[in-house]
Coordinates of C-alpha atoms in Angstrom, one line a residue:
M1 CA 28.5 -11.7 51.5
E2 CA 26.1 -12.9 49.2
R3 CA 26.6 -11.4 45.6
K4 CA 23.7 -10.6 43.4
S5 CA 23.8 -11.9 40.0
A6 CA 23.8 -9.6 36.8
R7 CA 21.5 -11.5 35.0
A8 CA 18.0 -10.7 34.4
S9 CA 15.4 -12.8 36.0
L10 CA 12.3 -12.9 34.4
T11 CA 10.3 -14.9 36.6
E12 CA 10.6 -12.2 39.7
G13 CA 9.3 -8.8 39.8
N14 CA 7.3 -6.8 37.6
L15 CA 6.8 -8.5 34.5
K16 CA 5.5 -5.4 32.3
R17 CA 8.9 -3.5 33.2
Q18 CA 10.9 -6.6 32.3
L19 CA 9.6 -6.8 29.0
I20 CA 9.6 -3.1 28.2
Y21 CA 13.2 -3.4 29.1
L22 CA 14.0 -6.2 26.8
A23 CA 12.2 -4.7 23.9
I24 CA 14.1 -1.4 23.8
P25 CA 17.1 -2.7 22.1
M26 CA 14.9 -4.3 19.5
V27 CA 12.9 -1.1 19.0
F28 CA 16.2 1.0 18.4
G29 CA 17.4 -1.7 16.1
M30 CA 14.2 -1.6 14.1
L31 CA 14.3 2.2 13.9
G32 CA 18.0 2.1 12.8
L33 CA 16.9 -0.3 9.8
T34 CA 13.9 2.2 9.0
I35 CA 15.9 5.1 8.9
F36 CA 18.7 3.1 6.9
N37 CA 16.1 2.2 4.4
I38 CA 14.4 5.6 4.0
V39 CA 18.2 7.4 3.8
D40 CA 19.1 4.8 1.2
A41 CA 16.0 5.4 -1.1
L42 CA 16.6 9.1 -0.8
Y43 CA 20.1 8.7 -1.8
V44 CA 19.0 6.3 -5.0
G45 CA 16.2 8.6 -5.8
Y46 CA 18.8 11.1 -6.7
L47 CA 20.2 9.0 -9.3
G48 CA 17.1 8.6 -11.0
T49 CA 13.9 6.5 -11.1
K50 CA 15.4 3.5 -12.7
P51 CA 17.8 3.0 -10.0
L52 CA 15.1 3.8 -7.6
A53 CA 12.7 1.2 -9.3
A54 CA 15.5 -1.4 -8.9
L55 CA 15.6 -0.6 -4.9
S56 CA 12.4 -1.2 -4.8
F57 CA 12.1 -4.3 -6.7
T58 CA 14.9 -6.1 -4.5
F59 CA 13.4 -4.6 -1.2
P60 CA 11.3 -7.7 -0.6
V61 CA 14.0 -10.0 -1.4
V62 CA 15.9 -8.5 1.2
L63 CA 13.1 -8.4 3.6
V64 CA 12.5 -12.2 3.2
L65 CA 16.2 -13.0 3.5
N66 CA 16.4 -10.7 6.8
S67 CA 13.4 -12.4 8.1
I68 CA 14.6 -15.9 7.5
A69 CA 17.8 -15.0 9.2
L70 CA 15.9 -13.6 12.2
G71 CA 13.6 -16.5 12.6
M72 CA 16.7 -18.8 12.7
G73 CA 18.3 -16.6 15.3
M74 CA 15.2 -16.6 17.4
G75 CA 14.9 -20.3 17.0
A76 CA 18.6 -21.2 18.1
S77 CA 18.1 -18.8 20.9
S78 CA 15.2 -20.6 22.4
V79 CA 16.9 -24.2 21.8
I80 CA 20.1 -22.9 23.5
S81 CA 18.1 -21.3 26.4
R82 CA 16.3 -24.6 27.2
A83 CA 19.4 -26.5 27.3
L84 CA 21.1 -23.9 29.5
G85 CA 18.0 -23.9 31.6
S86 CA 18.2 -28.0 32.0
G87 CA 21.8 -28.1 32.4
D88 CA 22.6 -29.6 29.2
H89 CA 26.0 -27.9 28.4
H90 CA 27.0 -30.5 25.9
R91 CA 24.0 -29.6 23.6
V92 CA 24.7 -26.1 24.0
V93 CA 28.4 -26.5 22.7
R94 CA 27.4 -28.4 20.0

């Protein structure tokens, strides 16, 4: 009996449906980060204008650091995926 793989195949079937399926976790992640930042600003706002200004000042720094980490993660994911696809498991482990 042939067993079906649990992996998602991005080369077969409806591409639009598969992209939406892959995007759903990212949407929830971004929504969670946005809600976190709004609630954080709300609570810090109760402390006064100076703490809220400090939070507003550091937000771009945190955003840049998160963007760098996200970019490195996506780049590593791409390299690892290509190595797995070509069967180069030594490069994946490295």
